[in-house]
Structure formats: structure tokens, C-alpha cells
GROMACS .gro file of C-alpha atoms in nm:
model
  294
    1MET     CA    1   1.733   1.077  -2.118
    2THR     CA    2   1.667   0.696  -1.990
    3GLN     CA    3   1.371   0.498  -2.020
    4SER     CA    4   1.274   0.180  -1.842
    5PRO     CA    5   1.254  -0.137  -1.959
    6TYR     CA    6   0.941  -0.139  -1.845
    7GLN     CA    7   0.782   0.227  -1.941
    8ALA     CA    8   0.475   0.066  -2.136
    9GLN     CA    9   0.384  -0.101  -1.845
   10LEU     CA   10   0.419   0.237  -1.638
   11GLU     CA   11   0.221   0.433  -1.881
   12LEU     CA   12  -0.010   0.156  -1.861
   13ALA     CA   13  -0.099   0.175  -1.503
   14LYS     CA   14  -0.091   0.587  -1.531
   15SER     CA   15  -0.396   0.574  -1.803
   16ALA     CA   16  -0.531   0.302  -1.579
   17ALA     CA   17  -0.513   0.453  -1.245
   18VAL     CA   18  -0.649   0.796  -1.387
   19LYS     CA   19  -0.969   0.624  -1.549
   20ALA     CA   20  -0.993   0.433  -1.142
   21GLY     CA   21  -1.021   0.753  -0.964
   22GLU     CA   22  -1.255   0.962  -1.228
   23ILE     CA   23  -1.487   0.649  -1.147
   24ILE     CA   24  -1.434   0.670  -0.751
   25ARG     CA   25  -1.484   1.040  -0.790
   26SER     CA   26  -1.813   0.969  -0.921
   27TYR     CA   27  -1.896   0.746  -0.608
   28SER     CA   28  -1.844   1.053  -0.405
   29SER     CA   29  -2.017   1.501  -0.388
   30GLY     CA   30  -1.776   1.511  -0.058
   31GLY     CA   31  -1.870   1.641   0.207
   32GLY     CA   32  -1.968   1.396   0.457
   33ARG     CA   33  -2.056   0.983   0.465
   34SER     CA   34  -2.440   1.111   0.383
   35ASN     CA   35  -2.272   1.217   0.050
   36ASN     CA   36  -2.135   0.887  -0.109
   37SER     CA   37  -2.365   0.705  -0.310
   38ALA     CA   38  -2.162   0.340  -0.302
   39THR     CA   39  -2.349   0.060  -0.156
   40VAL     CA   40  -2.164  -0.057   0.110
   41CYS     CA   41  -2.089  -0.456   0.236
   42VAL     CA   42  -1.885  -0.614   0.524
   43LYS     CA   43  -1.645  -0.842   0.437
   44SER     CA   44  -1.567  -0.998   0.783
   45GLY     CA   45  -1.563  -0.772   1.061
   46VAL     CA   46  -1.539  -0.399   1.042
   47ASP     CA   47  -1.374  -0.484   0.696
   48LEU     CA   48  -1.564  -0.336   0.431
   49VAL     CA   49  -1.592  -0.354   0.034
   50THR     CA   50  -1.830  -0.143  -0.196
   51GLU     CA   51  -1.985  -0.170  -0.568
   52ALA     CA   52  -1.682   0.073  -0.609
   53ASP     CA   53  -1.439  -0.104  -0.531
   54THR     CA   54  -1.555  -0.417  -0.754
   55ARG     CA   55  -1.624  -0.198  -1.054
   56VAL     CA   56  -1.323   0.018  -1.036
   57GLU     CA   57  -1.145  -0.385  -1.015
   58LYS     CA   58  -1.307  -0.495  -1.337
   59VAL     CA   59  -1.252  -0.177  -1.543
   60VAL     CA   60  -0.908  -0.142  -1.475
   61THR     CA   61  -0.788  -0.570  -1.513
   62GLN     CA   62  -1.009  -0.515  -1.875
   63LEU     CA   63  -0.765  -0.247  -1.941
   64ILE     CA   64  -0.430  -0.455  -1.839
   65THR     CA   65  -0.603  -0.770  -1.959
   66ASP     CA   66  -0.636  -0.565  -2.354
   67ALA     CA   67  -0.270  -0.396  -2.347
   68PHE     CA   68  -0.115  -0.741  -2.191
   69PRO     CA   69  -0.324  -1.067  -2.229
   70ASN     CA   70  -0.063  -1.304  -2.146
   71ASP     CA   71   0.051  -1.169  -1.737
   72VAL     CA   72  -0.117  -1.267  -1.415
   73ILE     CA   73  -0.349  -1.032  -1.204
   74VAL     CA   74  -0.435  -1.069  -0.881
   75GLY     CA   75  -0.690  -0.827  -0.701
   76GLU     CA   76  -0.756  -0.753  -0.372
   77GLU     CA   77  -1.156  -0.790  -0.461
   78ASP     CA   78  -1.113  -1.111  -0.701
   79GLN     CA   79  -1.245  -0.937  -1.022
   80ALA     CA   80  -0.969  -1.101  -1.193
   81GLU     CA   81  -0.874  -1.451  -1.308
   82SER     CA   82  -0.581  -1.527  -1.084
   83PRO     CA   83  -0.420  -1.718  -0.781
   84ASN     CA   84  -0.477  -1.560  -0.448
   85GLY     CA   85  -0.291  -1.821  -0.186
   86GLY     CA   86  -0.409  -1.847   0.170
   87GLN     CA   87  -0.234  -1.687   0.447
   88GLY     CA   88   0.182  -1.705   0.401
   89GLU     CA   89   0.241  -1.862   0.057
   90PRO     CA   90   0.472  -1.751  -0.109
   91PHE     CA   91   0.352  -1.538  -0.460
   92PRO     CA   92   0.496  -1.669  -0.757
   93ALA     CA   93   0.846  -1.623  -0.858
   94LYS     CA   94   0.843  -1.599  -1.226
   95GLY     CA   95   0.640  -1.383  -1.485
   96SER     CA   96   0.466  -1.124  -1.548
   97ILE     CA   97   0.214  -1.045  -1.213
   98TRP     CA   98   0.008  -0.689  -1.170
   99CYS     CA   99  -0.163  -0.659  -0.804
  100VAL     CA  100  -0.411  -0.431  -0.831
  101ASP     CA  101  -0.551  -0.283  -0.536
  102PRO     CA  102  -0.903  -0.108  -0.666
  103ILE     CA  103  -0.887   0.073  -0.393
  104ASP     CA  104  -0.657   0.115  -0.068
  105GLY     CA  105  -0.871   0.227   0.186
  106THR     CA  106  -1.225   0.166   0.116
  107THR     CA  107  -1.343   0.286   0.457
  108ASN     CA  108  -1.256   0.577   0.397
  109PHE     CA  109  -1.410   0.624   0.080
  110VAL     CA  110  -1.713   0.475   0.269
  111HIS     CA  111  -1.657   0.784   0.469
  112ASN     CA  112  -1.533   1.063   0.226
  113TYR     CA  113  -1.243   1.106   0.387
  114PRO     CA  114  -0.989   1.156   0.187
  115PHE     CA  115  -0.685   0.939   0.175
  116VAL     CA  116  -0.814   0.698  -0.049
  117ALA     CA  117  -0.595   0.565  -0.340
  118VAL     CA  118  -0.557   0.345  -0.651
  119SER     CA  119  -0.252   0.074  -0.649
  120ILE     CA  120  -0.139  -0.063  -0.883
  121GLY     CA  121   0.171  -0.207  -0.938
  122TYR     CA  122   0.371  -0.472  -1.146
  123MET     CA  123   0.617  -0.718  -1.068
  124HIS     CA  124   0.886  -0.923  -1.314
  125ASP     CA  125   1.045  -1.227  -1.208
  126GLY     CA  126   0.877  -1.166  -0.865
  127VAL     CA  127   0.995  -0.883  -0.813
  128PRO     CA  128   0.849  -0.543  -0.810
  129ARG     CA  129   0.967  -0.305  -1.167
  130VAL     CA  130   0.690  -0.014  -1.067
  131GLY     CA  131   0.454   0.138  -0.855
  132VAL     CA  132   0.166   0.394  -0.951
  133VAL     CA  133  -0.063   0.496  -0.692
  134TYR     CA  134  -0.347   0.759  -0.741
  135ASN     CA  135  -0.511   0.940  -0.464
  136PRO     CA  136  -0.887   1.099  -0.635
  137PHE     CA  137  -0.974   1.304  -0.434
  138THR     CA  138  -0.622   1.475  -0.424
  139ASP     CA  139  -0.570   1.499  -0.772
  140CYS     CA  140  -0.179   1.320  -0.631
  141LEU     CA  141  -0.043   1.062  -0.883
  142TYR     CA  142   0.281   0.891  -0.745
  143GLU     CA  143   0.487   0.702  -1.067
  144ALA     CA  144   0.812   0.478  -1.017
  145ALA     CA  145   0.950   0.235  -1.290
  146GLU     CA  146   1.274   0.042  -1.219
  147GLY     CA  147   1.585   0.138  -1.472
  148SER     CA  148   1.378   0.485  -1.535
  149GLY     CA  149   1.627   0.686  -1.413
  150VAL     CA  150   1.458   0.998  -1.292
  151GLY     CA  151   1.354   0.799  -0.931
  152THR     CA  152   0.992   0.804  -0.765
  153LEU     CA  153   0.731   1.099  -0.946
  154LEU     CA  154   0.485   1.267  -0.747
  155ASN     CA  155   0.265   1.513  -1.014
  156GLY     CA  156   0.564   1.468  -1.252
  157LYS     CA  157   0.777   1.615  -1.037
  158PRO     CA  158   1.105   1.427  -0.828
  159VAL     CA  159   1.079   1.315  -0.455
  160ARG     CA  160   1.257   1.172  -0.266
  161ILE     CA  161   1.201   1.023   0.096
  162ASP     CA  162   1.290   1.215   0.440
  163ASN     CA  163   1.697   1.195   0.505
  164VAL     CA  164   1.642   1.450   0.737
  165ALA     CA  165   1.464   1.144   1.050
  166THR     CA  166   1.737   0.905   1.180
  167SER     CA  167   1.498   0.840   1.511
  168VAL     CA  168   1.204   0.823   1.680
  169GLN     CA  169   1.289   1.183   1.802
  170ASP     CA  170   1.260   1.381   1.509
  171CYS     CA  171   1.033   1.054   1.302
  172LEU     CA  172   0.672   1.162   1.192
  173LEU     CA  173   0.559   0.790   1.190
  174VAL     CA  174   0.186   0.667   0.987
  175ASN     CA  175   0.077   0.366   1.138
  176ASN     CA  176  -0.245   0.115   1.011
  177ILE     CA  177  -0.369  -0.094   1.258
  178GLY     CA  178  -0.599  -0.226   1.001
  179HIS     CA  179  -0.934  -0.420   1.081
  180TYR     CA  180  -0.852  -0.736   1.314
  181ARG     CA  181  -1.044  -0.683   1.631
  182HIS     CA  182  -0.852  -1.040   1.869
  183ASP     CA  183  -0.751  -0.954   2.171
  184ASP     CA  184  -0.416  -1.043   2.154
  185PHE     CA  185  -0.427  -0.812   1.822
  186VAL     CA  186  -0.557  -0.498   2.041
  187ASP     CA  187  -0.306  -0.549   2.340
  188GLU     CA  188   0.045  -0.584   2.039
  189SER     CA  189  -0.044  -0.283   1.918
  190ALA     CA  190  -0.107  -0.064   2.136
  191ASP     CA  191   0.142  -0.135   2.353
  192ARG     CA  192   0.388  -0.158   1.999
  193VAL     CA  193   0.217   0.268   2.002
  194LYS     CA  194   0.300   0.295   2.403
  195LYS     CA  195   0.694   0.210   2.303
  196TRP     CA  196   0.717   0.458   2.028
  197LEU     CA  197   0.553   0.739   2.211
  198ARG     CA  198   0.791   0.681   2.520
  199ALA     CA  199   1.069   0.703   2.337
  200GLY     CA  200   0.999   1.052   2.246
  201LEU     CA  201   0.841   0.993   1.898
  202ARG     CA  202   0.758   1.338   1.776
  203GLY     CA  203   0.455   1.284   1.562
  204TYR     CA  204   0.248   0.974   1.481
  205ARG     CA  205  -0.067   0.904   1.232
  206ALA     CA  206  -0.291   0.641   1.054
  207SER     CA  207  -0.454   0.688   0.729
  208GLY     CA  208  -0.627   0.355   0.727
  209SER     CA  209  -0.392   0.315   0.352
  210ALA     CA  210  -0.118   0.083   0.312
  211ALA     CA  211  -0.076   0.265  -0.063
  212GLN     CA  212  -0.115   0.638   0.052
  213ASN     CA  213   0.122   0.549   0.355
  214LEU     CA  214   0.405   0.460   0.106
  215ALA     CA  215   0.350   0.720  -0.109
  216HIS     CA  216   0.338   0.935   0.170
  217VAL     CA  217   0.753   0.816   0.282
  218ALA     CA  218   0.839   0.771  -0.068
  219SER     CA  219   0.750   1.189  -0.131
  220GLY     CA  220   0.872   1.268   0.188
  221GLN     CA  221   0.572   1.361   0.337
  222VAL     CA  222   0.598   1.080   0.656
  223SER     CA  223   0.888   0.969   0.799
  224CYS     CA  224   0.831   0.610   0.826
  225TYR     CA  225   0.492   0.386   0.771
  226TYR     CA  226   0.527   0.064   0.981
  227GLU     CA  227   0.235  -0.228   0.984
  228HIS     CA  228   0.182  -0.541   1.143
  229GLY     CA  229  -0.073  -0.706   0.978
  230TYR     CA  230  -0.157  -0.537   0.611
  231GLY     CA  231  -0.411  -0.664   0.391
  232GLY     CA  232  -0.232  -0.826   0.120
  233PRO     CA  233   0.074  -0.781  -0.209
  234TRP     CA  234  -0.203  -0.545  -0.353
  235ASP     CA  235  -0.154  -0.340  -0.038
  236VAL     CA  236   0.216  -0.294  -0.085
  237CYS     CA  237   0.367  -0.362  -0.442
  238ALA     CA  238   0.273  -0.033  -0.524
  239GLY     CA  239   0.474   0.180  -0.289
  240MET     CA  240   0.737  -0.070  -0.245
  241VAL     CA  241   0.892   0.114  -0.621
  242LEU     CA  242   0.805   0.386  -0.472
  243VAL     CA  243   1.001   0.418  -0.182
  244ARG     CA  244   1.261   0.203  -0.315
  245GLU     CA  245   1.309   0.425  -0.642
  246ALA     CA  246   1.260   0.803  -0.405
  247GLY     CA  247   1.603   0.610  -0.201
  248GLY     CA  248   1.470   0.434   0.120
  249VAL     CA  249   1.426   0.114   0.269
  250VAL     CA  250   1.082  -0.135   0.243
  251TRP     CA  251   1.117  -0.357   0.545
  252ASP     CA  252   0.986  -0.716   0.696
  253ALA     CA  253   0.867  -0.518   1.009
  254ARG     CA  254   0.927  -0.903   1.099
  255GLU     CA  255   1.314  -0.905   1.018
  256GLU     CA  256   1.558  -0.622   1.116
  257GLY     CA  257   1.740  -0.597   0.706
  258VAL     CA  258   1.521  -0.863   0.540
  259ASP     CA  259   1.398  -0.699   0.251
  260LEU     CA  260   0.969  -0.709   0.226
  261THR     CA  261   0.913  -1.029  -0.016
  262MET     CA  262   0.570  -1.087  -0.162
  263GLN     CA  263   0.339  -1.332  -0.059
  264PHE     CA  264  -0.061  -1.417  -0.010
  265GLY     CA  265  -0.218  -1.262   0.315
  266LYS     CA  266  -0.075  -1.043   0.570
  267GLY     CA  267   0.210  -0.901   0.583
  268SER     CA  268   0.448  -0.706   0.820
  269VAL     CA  269   0.602  -0.380   0.652
  270CYS     CA  270   0.871  -0.126   0.796
  271ALA     CA  271   0.903   0.186   0.460
  272GLY     CA  272   1.187   0.544   0.525
  273GLY     CA  273   1.506   0.569   0.529
  274LYS     CA  274   1.719   0.334   0.667
  275LYS     CA  275   1.833   0.489   0.967
  276VAL     CA  276   1.515   0.594   1.091
  277VAL     CA  277   1.351   0.185   1.010
  278GLU     CA  278   1.627   0.041   1.176
  279ASP     CA  279   1.506   0.293   1.553
  280VAL     CA  280   1.155   0.179   1.477
  281LEU     CA  281   1.172  -0.127   1.469
  282ARG     CA  282   1.396  -0.179   1.709
  283THR     CA  283   1.151   0.061   1.968
  284ALA     CA  284   0.922  -0.123   1.849
  285GLY     CA  285   1.036  -0.496   1.925
  286LYS     CA  286   0.970  -0.793   1.718
  287PRO     CA  287   0.564  -0.852   1.672
  288THR     CA  288   0.442  -1.177   1.787
  289PHE     CA  289   0.095  -1.199   1.661
  290THR     CA  290   0.006  -1.444   1.430
  291PHE     CA  291  -0.232  -1.445   1.109
  292SER     CA  292  -0.456  -1.772   1.071
  293LYS     CA  293  -0.379  -1.959   0.808
  294SER     CA  294  -0.768  -2.010   0.693
   0.00000   0.00000   0.00000
């Protein structure tokens, strides 16, 4: 059996994700928001962070540091001593970098809505090489590593993207809108959804977790994922590997046919099978809302 040159990083990411999941579950007894014990703070607007986010990120970053002390770690909640550039600034192109989102879908977590994921991605020389996404509430572990020869696995079993969908008419599309509430952004987002629906979109979903969306694309549970304004590199690094190794494409939603590359700040993504991604992007049109550099 072929083993990925990044097998050690994959094994570390899996064990760290499962450990993180145990912590996340400890805050929730199920049955609604009142049963979540995590203290909630507002980062900005409707964007939330909890004590669980910071606790999980500290645990994961420590596990990575112990195993790979020379690697750089970029974490959403800044528990890692890491670079965190401004909007649109390029990611470091050399060396080994980990992107960690301790709880992707924090608002879901606060409300005990089960689309919550730990996302751990590993990059080498500017390219995502390892991706692990773990949903502790559904106990679904998605994993992939470049060069493994087995593609993407869900709980140890191979999965593939939806190769049947080729257009919006046979596409189950998941689309996050995020926490921005600027009038222009809201109007553009709503107009985009109208375009898809008027073109005969089969189904529309909004899960609230970019990492979970990419994992669902990789496993064929949804046909395509589109988002203009995902939160940062930690949201997509791991999922990019999952989709790619499952036979899909991950493009920048602002430029049809252009692979998504890592950058700091908010980004735009469209992922799925090549044909359905092309049609989803053509139907939506090019996004025009520009995120602030401040």
C-alpha cells in the first residue's frame, strides 16, 4: 500500500482532531442552545467566538508544536504565535504551515446545530498537502493526504465527489453567506441565490461551516459549494485537499478556471466536479463586493 510522504502529518492531524472533538462535545448535552455551556463572546457584528474555540485551538496547536516544533501554525483564534496578514495578502510560499480552525461553525455550535467541524490543514511550499475535517457530533472523520494513493476517506472508507451533477439543474448546492451585513453584500448575495433558483437549481442549502461544506463535496453528499467571503485560510485549507483528492476542483469564485490559492483574509471559493462548478459560476456571475483591507 502506497504511503503519503505526509503520512506523519496526517496521523497527527487525525489524532488532534479527535482530541479536539472530545473537548467540543464536553460543552454540549444536546437538545438546543440552553444546553451549551460555552461562554460566548462577539468578535464583530454577528461573528461569534466561545471559550471552547480558544481552548481547542490551544490544545491542537500544542500537539502540533510538540510533534513539529519548527512548523508555522496559523490559527483562527490567534492562540498560535503565527503570522496573520491583512485582507488579500499572500500566504508564505515556503516551508511547512498548519492552518487550524478549532470550531468551524461557531454559531452552529452555540445553538447546538450539528454542522460543526474541527479543520486541520497542512501546507508545504505553498500547497495544501494534508486535510482532516472532523465533525464531533456526527462522528464523521474526513481525511486526505497528497500521494497516499487512496484518495479521500470518510471514517476509513473511500469517497468521491458527485460526478452525476453537471449543471445547476441537477445540483445540490451549499452556499454560506457568512456574517457580513453590509447592504451591498447582502443585496449581491441575495441576487446570486435568485439567479441560481431562476436557472432551475435542484436544491439550495446553507450549513454555516465552510470546512463541513468542503467535506460534504468531497464525499458526494452535496454537488457544489460556493461562498464569496469565507472567513480565512483556516476555513478551506483542509477541505481543499479533501475535494482535490476526491476528484474535484477548488476554484477561486472570482475567476472561472483558476485554482484557489491561500491568502490572508476573506476569500471566494467554488468547489465540486468541474462541469457543475463551471455552470454554477456562469450562472452566478462574477462577484463584485470587495472586502475591506482594514
